[in-house]
Structures are given as structure tokens and as C-alpha cells.
XYZ file of C-alpha atoms in Angstrom:
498
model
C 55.543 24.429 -21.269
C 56.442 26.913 -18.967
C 56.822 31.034 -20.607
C 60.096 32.849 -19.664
C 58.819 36.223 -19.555
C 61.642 38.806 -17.760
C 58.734 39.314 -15.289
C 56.130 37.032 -13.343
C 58.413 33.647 -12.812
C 57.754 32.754 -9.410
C 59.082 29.969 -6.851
C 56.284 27.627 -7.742
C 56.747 27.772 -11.263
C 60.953 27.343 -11.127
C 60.134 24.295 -8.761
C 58.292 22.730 -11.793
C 61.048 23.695 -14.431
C 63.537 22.540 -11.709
C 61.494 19.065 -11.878
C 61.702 18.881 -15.411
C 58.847 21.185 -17.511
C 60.389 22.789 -20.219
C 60.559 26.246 -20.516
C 60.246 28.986 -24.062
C 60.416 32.618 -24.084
C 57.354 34.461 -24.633
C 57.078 36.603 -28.010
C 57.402 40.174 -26.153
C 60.833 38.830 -24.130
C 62.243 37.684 -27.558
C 61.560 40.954 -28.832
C 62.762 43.013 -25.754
C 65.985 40.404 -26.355
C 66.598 41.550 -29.952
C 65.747 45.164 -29.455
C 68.821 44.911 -26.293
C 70.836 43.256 -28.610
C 70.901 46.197 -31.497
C 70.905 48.833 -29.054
C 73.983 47.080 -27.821
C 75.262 47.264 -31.335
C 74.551 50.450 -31.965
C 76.369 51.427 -28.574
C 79.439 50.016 -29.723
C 79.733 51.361 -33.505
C 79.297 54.949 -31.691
C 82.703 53.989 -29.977
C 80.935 53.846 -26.110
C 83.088 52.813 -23.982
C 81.542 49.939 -21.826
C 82.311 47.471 -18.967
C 83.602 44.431 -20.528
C 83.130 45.172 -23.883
C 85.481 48.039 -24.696
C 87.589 46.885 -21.220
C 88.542 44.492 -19.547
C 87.004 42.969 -16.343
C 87.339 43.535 -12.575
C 90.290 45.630 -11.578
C 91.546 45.122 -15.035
C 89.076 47.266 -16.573
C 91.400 49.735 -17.630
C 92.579 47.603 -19.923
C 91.394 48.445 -23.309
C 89.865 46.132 -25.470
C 89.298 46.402 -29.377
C 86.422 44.909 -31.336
C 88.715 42.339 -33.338
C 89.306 41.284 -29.085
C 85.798 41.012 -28.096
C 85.031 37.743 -29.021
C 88.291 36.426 -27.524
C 87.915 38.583 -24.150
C 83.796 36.890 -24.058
C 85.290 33.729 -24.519
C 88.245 33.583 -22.319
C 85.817 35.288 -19.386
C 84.115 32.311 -19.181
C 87.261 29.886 -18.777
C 89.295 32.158 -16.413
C 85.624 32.292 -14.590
C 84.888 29.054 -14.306
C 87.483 28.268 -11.006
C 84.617 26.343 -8.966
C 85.461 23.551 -6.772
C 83.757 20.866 -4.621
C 80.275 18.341 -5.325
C 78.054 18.871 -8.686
C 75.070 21.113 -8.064
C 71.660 18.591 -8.202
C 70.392 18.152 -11.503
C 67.157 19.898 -10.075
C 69.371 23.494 -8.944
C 71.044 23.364 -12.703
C 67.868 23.228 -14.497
C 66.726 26.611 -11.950
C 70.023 28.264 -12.821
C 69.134 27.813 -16.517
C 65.714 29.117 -16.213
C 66.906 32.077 -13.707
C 69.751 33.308 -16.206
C 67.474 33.339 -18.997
C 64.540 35.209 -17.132
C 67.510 37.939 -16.358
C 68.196 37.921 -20.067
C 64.607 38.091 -20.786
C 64.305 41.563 -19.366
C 65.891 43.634 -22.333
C 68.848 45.380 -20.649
C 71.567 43.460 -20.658
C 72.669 43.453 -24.375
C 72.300 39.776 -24.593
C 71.997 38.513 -27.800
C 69.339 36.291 -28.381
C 71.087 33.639 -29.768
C 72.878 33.142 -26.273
C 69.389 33.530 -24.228
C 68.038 31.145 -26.642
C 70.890 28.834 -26.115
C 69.986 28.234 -22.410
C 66.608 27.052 -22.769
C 68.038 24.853 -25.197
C 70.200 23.421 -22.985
C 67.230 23.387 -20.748
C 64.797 21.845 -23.082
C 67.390 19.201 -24.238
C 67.987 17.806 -21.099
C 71.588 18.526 -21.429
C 72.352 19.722 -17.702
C 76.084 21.305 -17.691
C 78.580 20.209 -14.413
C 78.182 23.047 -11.880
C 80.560 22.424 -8.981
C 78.888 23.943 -5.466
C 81.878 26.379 -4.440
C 83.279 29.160 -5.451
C 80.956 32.499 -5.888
C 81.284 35.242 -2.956
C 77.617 36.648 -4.202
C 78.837 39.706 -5.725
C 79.722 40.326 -9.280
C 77.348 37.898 -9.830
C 77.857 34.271 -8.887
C 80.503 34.074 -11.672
C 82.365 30.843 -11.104
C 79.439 28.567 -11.382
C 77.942 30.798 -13.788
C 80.761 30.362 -15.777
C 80.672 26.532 -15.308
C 76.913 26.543 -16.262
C 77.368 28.094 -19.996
C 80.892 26.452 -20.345
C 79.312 23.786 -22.785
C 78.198 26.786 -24.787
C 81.697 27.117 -25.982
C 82.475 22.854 -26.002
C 84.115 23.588 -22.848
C 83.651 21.998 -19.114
C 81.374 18.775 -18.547
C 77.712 17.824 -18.872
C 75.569 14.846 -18.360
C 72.866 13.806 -20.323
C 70.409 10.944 -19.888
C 72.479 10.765 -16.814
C 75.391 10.116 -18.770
C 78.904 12.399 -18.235
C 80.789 13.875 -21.011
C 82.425 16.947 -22.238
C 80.716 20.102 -23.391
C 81.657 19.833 -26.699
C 80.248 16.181 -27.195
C 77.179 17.045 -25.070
C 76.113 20.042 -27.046
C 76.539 17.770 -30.066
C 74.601 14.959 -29.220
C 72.232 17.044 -27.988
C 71.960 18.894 -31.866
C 72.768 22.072 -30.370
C 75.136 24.616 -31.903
C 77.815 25.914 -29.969
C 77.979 29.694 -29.778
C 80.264 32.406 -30.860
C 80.136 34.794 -27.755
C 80.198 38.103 -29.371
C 79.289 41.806 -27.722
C 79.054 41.366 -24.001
C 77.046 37.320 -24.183
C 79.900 36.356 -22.204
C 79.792 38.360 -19.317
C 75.232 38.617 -19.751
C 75.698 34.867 -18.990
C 77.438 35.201 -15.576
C 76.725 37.948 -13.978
C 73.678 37.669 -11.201
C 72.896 35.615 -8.360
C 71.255 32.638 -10.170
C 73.035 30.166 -7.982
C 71.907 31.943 -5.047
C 68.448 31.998 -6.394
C 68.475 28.458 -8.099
C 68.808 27.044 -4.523
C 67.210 29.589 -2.617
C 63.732 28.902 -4.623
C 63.675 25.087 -3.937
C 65.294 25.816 -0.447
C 62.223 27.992 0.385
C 59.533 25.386 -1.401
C 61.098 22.859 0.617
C 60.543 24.715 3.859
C 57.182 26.089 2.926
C 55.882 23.041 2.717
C 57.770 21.548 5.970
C 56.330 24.267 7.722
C 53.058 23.167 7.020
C 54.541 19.770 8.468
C 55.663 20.910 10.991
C 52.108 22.312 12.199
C 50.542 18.845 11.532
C 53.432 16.979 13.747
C 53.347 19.389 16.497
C 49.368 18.801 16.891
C 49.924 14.934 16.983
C 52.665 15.666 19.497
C 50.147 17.341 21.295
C 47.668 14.652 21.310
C 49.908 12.483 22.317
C 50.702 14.363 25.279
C 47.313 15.652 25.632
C 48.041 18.960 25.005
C 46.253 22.326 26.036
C 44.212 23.971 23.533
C 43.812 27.370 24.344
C 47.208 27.982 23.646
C 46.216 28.235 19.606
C 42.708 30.050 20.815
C 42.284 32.617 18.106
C 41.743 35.221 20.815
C 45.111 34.372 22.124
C 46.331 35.025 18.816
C 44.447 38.117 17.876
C 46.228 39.476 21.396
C 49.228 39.118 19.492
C 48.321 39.871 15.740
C 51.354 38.598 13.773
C 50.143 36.916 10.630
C 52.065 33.601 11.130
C 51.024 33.177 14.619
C 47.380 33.959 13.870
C 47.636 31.583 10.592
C 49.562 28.957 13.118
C 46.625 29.033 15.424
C 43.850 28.454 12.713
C 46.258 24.923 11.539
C 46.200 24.323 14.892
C 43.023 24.239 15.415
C 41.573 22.631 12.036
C 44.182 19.933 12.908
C 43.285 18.909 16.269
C 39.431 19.581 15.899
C 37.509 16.365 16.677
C 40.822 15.268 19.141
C 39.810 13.064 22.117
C 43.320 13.713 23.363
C 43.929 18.065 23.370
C 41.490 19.774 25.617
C 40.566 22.454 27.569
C 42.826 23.395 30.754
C 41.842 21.329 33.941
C 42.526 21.716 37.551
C 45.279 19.077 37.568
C 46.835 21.117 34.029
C 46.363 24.609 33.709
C 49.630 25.096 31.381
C 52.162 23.088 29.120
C 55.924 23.449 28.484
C 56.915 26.055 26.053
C 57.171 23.519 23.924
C 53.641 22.589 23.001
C 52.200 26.245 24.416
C 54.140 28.425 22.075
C 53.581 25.989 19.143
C 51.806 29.233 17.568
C 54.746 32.075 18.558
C 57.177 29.245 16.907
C 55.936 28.242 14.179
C 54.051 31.897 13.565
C 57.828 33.351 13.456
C 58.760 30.628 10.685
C 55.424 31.473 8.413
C 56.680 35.152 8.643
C 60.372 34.662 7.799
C 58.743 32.545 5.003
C 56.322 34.979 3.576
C 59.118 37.615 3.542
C 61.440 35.273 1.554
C 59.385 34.555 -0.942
C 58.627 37.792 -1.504
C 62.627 39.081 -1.658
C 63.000 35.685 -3.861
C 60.479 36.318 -6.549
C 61.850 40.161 -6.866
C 65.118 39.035 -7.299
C 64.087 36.536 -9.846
C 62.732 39.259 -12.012
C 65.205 41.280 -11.456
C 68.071 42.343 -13.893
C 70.369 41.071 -12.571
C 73.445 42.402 -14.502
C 76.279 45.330 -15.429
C 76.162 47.050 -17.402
C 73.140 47.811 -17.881
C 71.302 49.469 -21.054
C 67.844 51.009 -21.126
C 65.928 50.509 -24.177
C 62.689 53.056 -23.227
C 65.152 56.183 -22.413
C 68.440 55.160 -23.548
C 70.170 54.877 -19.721
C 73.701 53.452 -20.177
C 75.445 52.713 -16.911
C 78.672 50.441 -16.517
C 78.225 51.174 -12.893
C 75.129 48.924 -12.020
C 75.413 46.639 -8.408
C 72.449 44.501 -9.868
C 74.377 41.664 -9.594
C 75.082 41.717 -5.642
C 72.971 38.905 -3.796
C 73.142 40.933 -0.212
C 69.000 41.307 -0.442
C 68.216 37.272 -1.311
C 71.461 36.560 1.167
C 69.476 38.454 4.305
C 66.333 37.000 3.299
C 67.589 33.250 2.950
C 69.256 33.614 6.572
C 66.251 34.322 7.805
C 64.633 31.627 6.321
C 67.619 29.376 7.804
C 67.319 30.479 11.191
C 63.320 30.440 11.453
C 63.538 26.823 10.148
C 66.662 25.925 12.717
C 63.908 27.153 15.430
C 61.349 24.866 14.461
C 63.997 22.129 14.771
C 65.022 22.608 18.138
C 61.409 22.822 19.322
C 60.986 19.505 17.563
C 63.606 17.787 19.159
C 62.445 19.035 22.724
C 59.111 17.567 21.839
C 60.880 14.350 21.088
C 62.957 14.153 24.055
C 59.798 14.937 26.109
C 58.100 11.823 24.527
C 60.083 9.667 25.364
C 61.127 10.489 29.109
C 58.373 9.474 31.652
C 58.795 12.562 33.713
C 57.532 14.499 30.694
C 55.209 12.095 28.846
C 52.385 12.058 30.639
C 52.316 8.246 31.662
C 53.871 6.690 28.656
C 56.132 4.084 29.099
C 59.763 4.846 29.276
C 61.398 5.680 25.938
C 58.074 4.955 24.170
C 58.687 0.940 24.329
C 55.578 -1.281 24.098
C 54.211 -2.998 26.911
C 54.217 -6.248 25.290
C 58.072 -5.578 25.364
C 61.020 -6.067 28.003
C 62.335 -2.913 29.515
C 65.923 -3.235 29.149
C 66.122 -5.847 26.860
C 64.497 -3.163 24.412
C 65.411 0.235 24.279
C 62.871 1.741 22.245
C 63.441 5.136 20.808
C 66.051 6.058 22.809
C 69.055 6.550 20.399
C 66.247 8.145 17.970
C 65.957 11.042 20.229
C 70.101 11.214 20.031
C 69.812 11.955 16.883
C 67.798 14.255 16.786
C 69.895 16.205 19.052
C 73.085 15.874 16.929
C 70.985 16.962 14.043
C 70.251 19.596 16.045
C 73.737 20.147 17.295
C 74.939 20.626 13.699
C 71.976 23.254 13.047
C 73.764 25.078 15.525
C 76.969 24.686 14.029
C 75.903 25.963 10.498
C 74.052 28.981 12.540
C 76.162 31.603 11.392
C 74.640 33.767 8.601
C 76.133 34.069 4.973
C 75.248 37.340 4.594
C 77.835 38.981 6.761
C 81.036 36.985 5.556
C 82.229 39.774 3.321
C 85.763 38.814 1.936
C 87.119 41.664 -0.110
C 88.071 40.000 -3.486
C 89.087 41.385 -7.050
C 92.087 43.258 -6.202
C 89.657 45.102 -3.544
C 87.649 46.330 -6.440
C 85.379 44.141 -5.102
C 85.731 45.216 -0.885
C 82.423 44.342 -0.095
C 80.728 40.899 -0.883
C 77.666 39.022 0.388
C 78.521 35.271 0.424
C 75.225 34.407 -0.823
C 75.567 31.347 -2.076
C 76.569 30.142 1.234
C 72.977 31.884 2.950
C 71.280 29.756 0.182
C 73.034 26.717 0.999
C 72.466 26.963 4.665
C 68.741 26.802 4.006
C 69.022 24.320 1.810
C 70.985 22.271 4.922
C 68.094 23.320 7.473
C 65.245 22.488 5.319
C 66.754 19.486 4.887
C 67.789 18.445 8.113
C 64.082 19.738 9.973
C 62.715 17.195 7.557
C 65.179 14.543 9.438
C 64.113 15.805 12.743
C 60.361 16.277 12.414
C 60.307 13.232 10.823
C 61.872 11.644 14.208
C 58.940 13.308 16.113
C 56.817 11.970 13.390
C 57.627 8.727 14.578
C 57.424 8.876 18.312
C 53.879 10.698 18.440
C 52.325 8.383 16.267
C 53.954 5.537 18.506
C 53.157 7.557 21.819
C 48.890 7.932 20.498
C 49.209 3.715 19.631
C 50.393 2.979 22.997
C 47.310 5.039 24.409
C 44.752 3.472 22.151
C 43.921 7.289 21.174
C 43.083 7.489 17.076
C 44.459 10.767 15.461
C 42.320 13.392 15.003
C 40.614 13.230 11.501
C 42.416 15.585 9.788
C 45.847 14.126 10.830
C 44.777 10.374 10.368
C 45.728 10.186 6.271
C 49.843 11.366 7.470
C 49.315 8.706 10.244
C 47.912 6.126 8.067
C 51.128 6.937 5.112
C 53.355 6.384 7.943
C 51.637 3.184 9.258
C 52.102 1.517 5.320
C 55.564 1.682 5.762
C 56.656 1.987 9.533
C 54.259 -0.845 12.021
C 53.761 0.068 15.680
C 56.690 -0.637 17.177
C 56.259 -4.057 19.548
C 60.181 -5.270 20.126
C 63.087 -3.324 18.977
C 63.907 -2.735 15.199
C 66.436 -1.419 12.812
C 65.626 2.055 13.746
C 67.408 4.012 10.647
C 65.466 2.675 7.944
C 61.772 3.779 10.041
C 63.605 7.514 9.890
C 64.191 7.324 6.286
C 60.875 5.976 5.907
C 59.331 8.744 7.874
C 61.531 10.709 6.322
C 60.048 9.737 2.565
C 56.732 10.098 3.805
C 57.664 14.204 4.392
C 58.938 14.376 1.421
C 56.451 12.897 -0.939
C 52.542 13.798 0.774
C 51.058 17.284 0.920
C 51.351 18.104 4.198
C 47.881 18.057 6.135
């Protein structure tokens, strides 16, 4: 059971609620919950007038609204709100909205009620996982539309699946035995207003590339074996000449990886240096550990963050209507970042791949990698593999544009300034995905290109070999090549990385 606290969630922990753990509040956020919730109260009796409470919402917030309205104006927020378009969210990016939301609400000050923070982890807890579709938030204001779509069931409203198994809000929250809520004070607007889709998919966007940056250290040193690769490019005193902390970090993996290699030695008369794309392994890769380390970090503030307006202090009293807590431009920067450092270590991939397979490049290995028990011409070997792996790489390129300066002025230009967020997030997401595709391409053509020189892996990269050897055999005469990919591709996915 994981402890929703308003403080201390990190990436690691939302991955695991994200694959299922459930999730409770701890005693001191139920409190801080409660205490928002009467100061809220108390706020509202005095005759305060407050942000979508005592108004209405957006450029309409002139509009006055009385307390026989409130529950009506709550309610109907979430319906007018709820305009997304496009796929369902994954199952695993709902659950991580549902966490995120409630960690917001778990910090005190947005005059949540507790029955509405504790109706998310129910949802959680139940398994009951609402229908969020993908599009429609511009970052700012919170990511409202598939906010909105995420609590919809709340009110029997929108669709859900659970056990797999689509149906509408209403019948979902029943057969779940959960009670439906009555959206009073400001629950409906506390339930929509942050960056929790940004965050739901920036979290398991950076996890995923975390870890495939640790890949992608353990297929660049079999690449390098396989092309008998230089190895006082990743000296440490090469590094320390150059102090970043990825590059130095890079170097050690480097290292570790290839120690005990037959294959990557010491320069020689005949090779004094390598193509950028084995020698600046380290500056590469490096670049991508730092662009990591800095999106965690932005991540797991704005995770903890309240992410809300208004806003309503409970140690001094602060009251503002005039909070920007809910604009994503800070996890929007970081997340392009993130996308371009892992678009970087794509391209380098596919250069390695295209040098493995051309014998100009390859150091003596047969044309296009194909066995020598095999025809030349008749077979084609990994030719077309290295294709795609350009028009993987191609589409990187295409999707290179960062979210974070798309600003579309919306809400009757209340709203003139807007970070797209949800479309930096997504971009990672795309790139961490599709480096997985490509590395796994290289994967598959080093481990071919050591077989065909009779070289064993060095020991700490034999276990990936040996994963990828259950499923994909030494190539001998052409095969299906798509299912090898996927196969490669599965093996990324589910092993540590070395």
C-alpha cells in the first residue's frame, strides 16, 4: 500500500501505483484535508468572494454565483470541462492521474473536501479506471478537459472500464460500491485544476527513458565490440577533462561494461580514432543522463506541488484567487528536454546500425551482417532493418518541435499565455518509445555482428545477449525480420538493463 502524503511521492513510487499498488492517504494529509475543507467553509459564511465559488469560471468570472448555485456551478464545471477528444489514456497514465490529483489535494490548500480526495483513491483502489480521452488540455488552467473526464464518474457521468470491461460512470461507480458525490464548495474545480495529465505521463515517460538510457549504454558497448571499438574514448581522465556528471557517469558504464572485452582496446597504429559515433558515446549519452537528472527533479517538485487556484493557507490564513499553480510551463520545459536528449541517443543509434551493416564501416563484416553460410543476394540480411531505423528516426525528427512554446491564447484571452504541456509529455512518451524500437534494432545487429566474429560478449553484457539469444537465433538464412524487432524489442522492455 502505497501513502499519499501531499509531499514525498516520487516517479518510482507513481510507476508502482501506475502498475497497480494501491494507494491511502496518510493520517496528517487527511487531517490537513479536513482542516482545508472548514477553512473553506468558514471563508464562504464570511461572504469571501472566491474564484469559482462565489463566480463563475474563466472570463466568466464576473458572473456571480450564490450558495443555493454552488453545487450546480461544481457540477456543471465538470461536464462543460470535459470536451476531450481522440484515443483513451493507458490504463497505467489513469491510475497516475488518480494518484497525482489526490497528492495535490493532499496538501491542505485547495479547499477540497475530503470526501472528494477520498473518492479518487477509491476509484483508484477499486480498479474502476474512468475513460480519459488523450486531447484536449493546453497546460494551463490546469489540464481541465481530461481532468474533467477523469472525475466524470464521480457524478455517474462519462465512461469507465472495469475488469477491463466498458460502461458508464454511473454503473461503474455502482458496481464498484462506491457512492457518487455531491460536489459542493469548490470539489469541482479542486478536481481539475493542475497538470496531472502532464505529470501522469511525464513520470512513466521519464522511468521509461531512465531506464533506456541505461540501455542504451549497454548496446552502445556491444556495438563497440563488435566493431572493436577504442577505449580511451570513456577513459575517466578523458572525462574528468570534461566534468559533466552524465558524461563522467557514461564513462564509468562504459567501462564496467566492456571490462574483460577481447574486442575494445587500446588505440593502435592502424586505429588511432573512431567515428563520432562510438568516440562520443560518453558526450551523447552524458547529455541524456543530465537532461534526465534535471527532469526528474522538475517532475517530483511538480508532483508535490499544489497545483491549484485558488489557493487557501491554513498556517497564516493567505487567500489568493490569483494563484498560476496550475500552469505546466516548468514540467513542459523539462519534458522537452527529456524528448530531445532521448531523440539524440536515437540518431546515434541508428548511425551505429547503418555502420554495422555496410562493409566500408564494419570493420570486415560481411555485407549487411548476412552469414557466411548464406548466399549474398539471395539473402539480404539486415538490410531493410537498418531502413527502419531511419524512418523511426525520420519521424523523431518530425515530432522535434517542443510543446512548451505552442502557446495558443484560449479563454476569451483570459487565458493569452499557455504551455501545451500535455503535448511536451506526450512527445517523450513517443521518443522513449520509439529509442526502445531503434536500440532494440542495434540490439540485434551487434549481437549478430560479435556471432559472425566468434567474439563472446564481455561478461557483464553476456545475460542481455543471452535474453536475446532465447528468443531471436543467430541469423543463418533470411527470416521474418519484424517479429526478431519486437522480440528485441520485449527483451528492452522487460530486463533491468545491464
Amino acid at each position: 500500500m502505497e501513502r499519499i502524503a501531499g509531499e514525498g511521492l516520487d516517479c518510482a513510487t507513481l510507476g508502482r501505483i501506475a502498475a497497480g499498488a494501491p494507494a491511502r492517504f496518510s493520517a496528517a494529509a487527511r487531517a490537513r484535508i479536513a482542516e482545508g475543507e472548514a477553512r473553506l467553509a468558514a471563508l464562504i459564511a464570511d461572504g469571501t468572494p472566491i474564484y469559482g465559488v462565489t463566480t463563475g469560471f474563466g472570463a466568466l468570472d464576473g458572473a456571480k454565483v450564490t450558495a443555493a448555485d454552488n453545487q450546480a456551478l461544481q457540477r456543471n464545471l465538470l461536464k462543460s470541462h470535459a470536451a476531450g477528444l481522440g484515443a483513451p489514456m493507458p490504463e497505467a497514465e489513469v491510475r497516475a492521474m488518480l494518484a497525482l490529483r489526490a497528492n495535490v489535494l493532499a496538501t491542505g490548500i485547495t479547499g477540497a473536501s475530503l470526501e472528494a480526495a477520498e473518492a479518487l483513491l477509491g476509484m483508484l483502489n477499486a480498479g474502476l479506471l474512468p475513460e480519459v480521452p488523450v486531447q484536449g488540455s493546453v497546460g494551463a488552467c490546469g489540464d481541465l478537459a481530461p481532468l474533467a473526464h477523469l472525475v466524470l464518474p464521480l457524478i455517474g457521468e462519462g465512461f469507465c472500464r472495469l475488469h477491463g470491461e466498458r460502461m458508464t460512470g454511473a454503473e461503474g461507480m455502482a458496481r464498484a460500491g462506491l457512492a457518487q458525490i455531491p460536489m459542493t464548495g469548490r470539489d469541482g474545480i479542486a478536481l481539475i485544476n493542475g497538470t496531472e495529465q502532464t505529470t501522469a505521463i511525464g513520470c512513466l515517460a521519464w522511468l521509461e527513458g531512465d531506464a533506456l538510457i541505461r540501455w542504451a549504454e549497454a548496446i552502445a558497448a556491444l556495438s563497440l565490440e563488435a566493431l572493436g571499438g577504442l577505449n580511451d574514448s570513456f577513459d575517466e581522465r578523458v572525462a574528468l577533462a570534461k566534468p559533466h556528471p552524465g558524461q563522467i557517469e557514461a564513462s564509468r558504464r562504459l567501462r564496467e561494461l566492456t571490462q574483460g572485452s577481447v574486442a575494445v582496446l587500446a588505440p593502435r597504429a592502424s586505429r588511432l580514432r573512431d567515428a563520432l559515433s562510438l568516440r562520443n558515446i560518453p558526450q551523447v549519452i552524458g547529455a541524456a543522463r543530465d537532461a534526465s537528472a534535471f527532469c526528474q527533479r522538475v517532475l517530483e517538485i511538480e508532483i508535490n506541488a499544489a497545483n491549484d487556484n485558488p489557493l487557501f493557507g491554513l498556517a497564516d490564513g493567505f487567500v489568493t484567487s490569483n494563484s498560476g499553480n496550475f500552469h505546466g510551463q516548468a514540467a513542459a520545459e523539462a519534458l522537452d528536454f527529456l524528448a530531445n536528449a532521448l531523440t539524440s541517443l536515437a540518431v546515434m543509434s541508428e548511425r551505429r546500425c547503418a555502420r554495422l551493416v555496410d562493409p566500408a564501416t564494419n570493420y570486415g563484416l560481411p555485407a549487411f551482417l548476412i552469414h557466411p553460410e548464406a548466399t549474398p543476394g539471395r539473402n539480404s540480411g539486415f538490410m531493410i532493418a537498418q531502413y527502419t531505423a531511419a524512418s523511426l528516426v525520420a519521424e523523431l525528427r518530425m515530432r522535434s518541435i517542443p510543446g512548451a512554446i505552442q502557446s495558443v491564447p484560449t479563454c476569451a484571452n483570459t487565458e493569452d499565455h499557455v504551455p501545451m504541456a500535455p503535448l511536451a509529455a506526450r512527445r517523450a512518451a513517443f521518443a522513449a518509445e520509439t529509442l526502445r524500437q531503434v536500440m532494440a534494432i542495434e540490439f540485434l545487429l551487434a549481437a549478430q555482428a560479435l556471432d559472425l566474429r566468434g567474439h563472446a560478449a564481455a561478461p557483464a553484457l553476456r545475460p542481455a545477449v543471452s535474453a536475446l539469444r532465447r528468443h531471436v537465433p543467430t541469423m543463418r538464412e533470411d527470416a521474418v525480420m519484424g517479429p526478431q524487432i519486437e522480440a528485441a524489442i520485449a527483451v528492452l522492455r522487460e530486463m533491468p538493463p545491464p
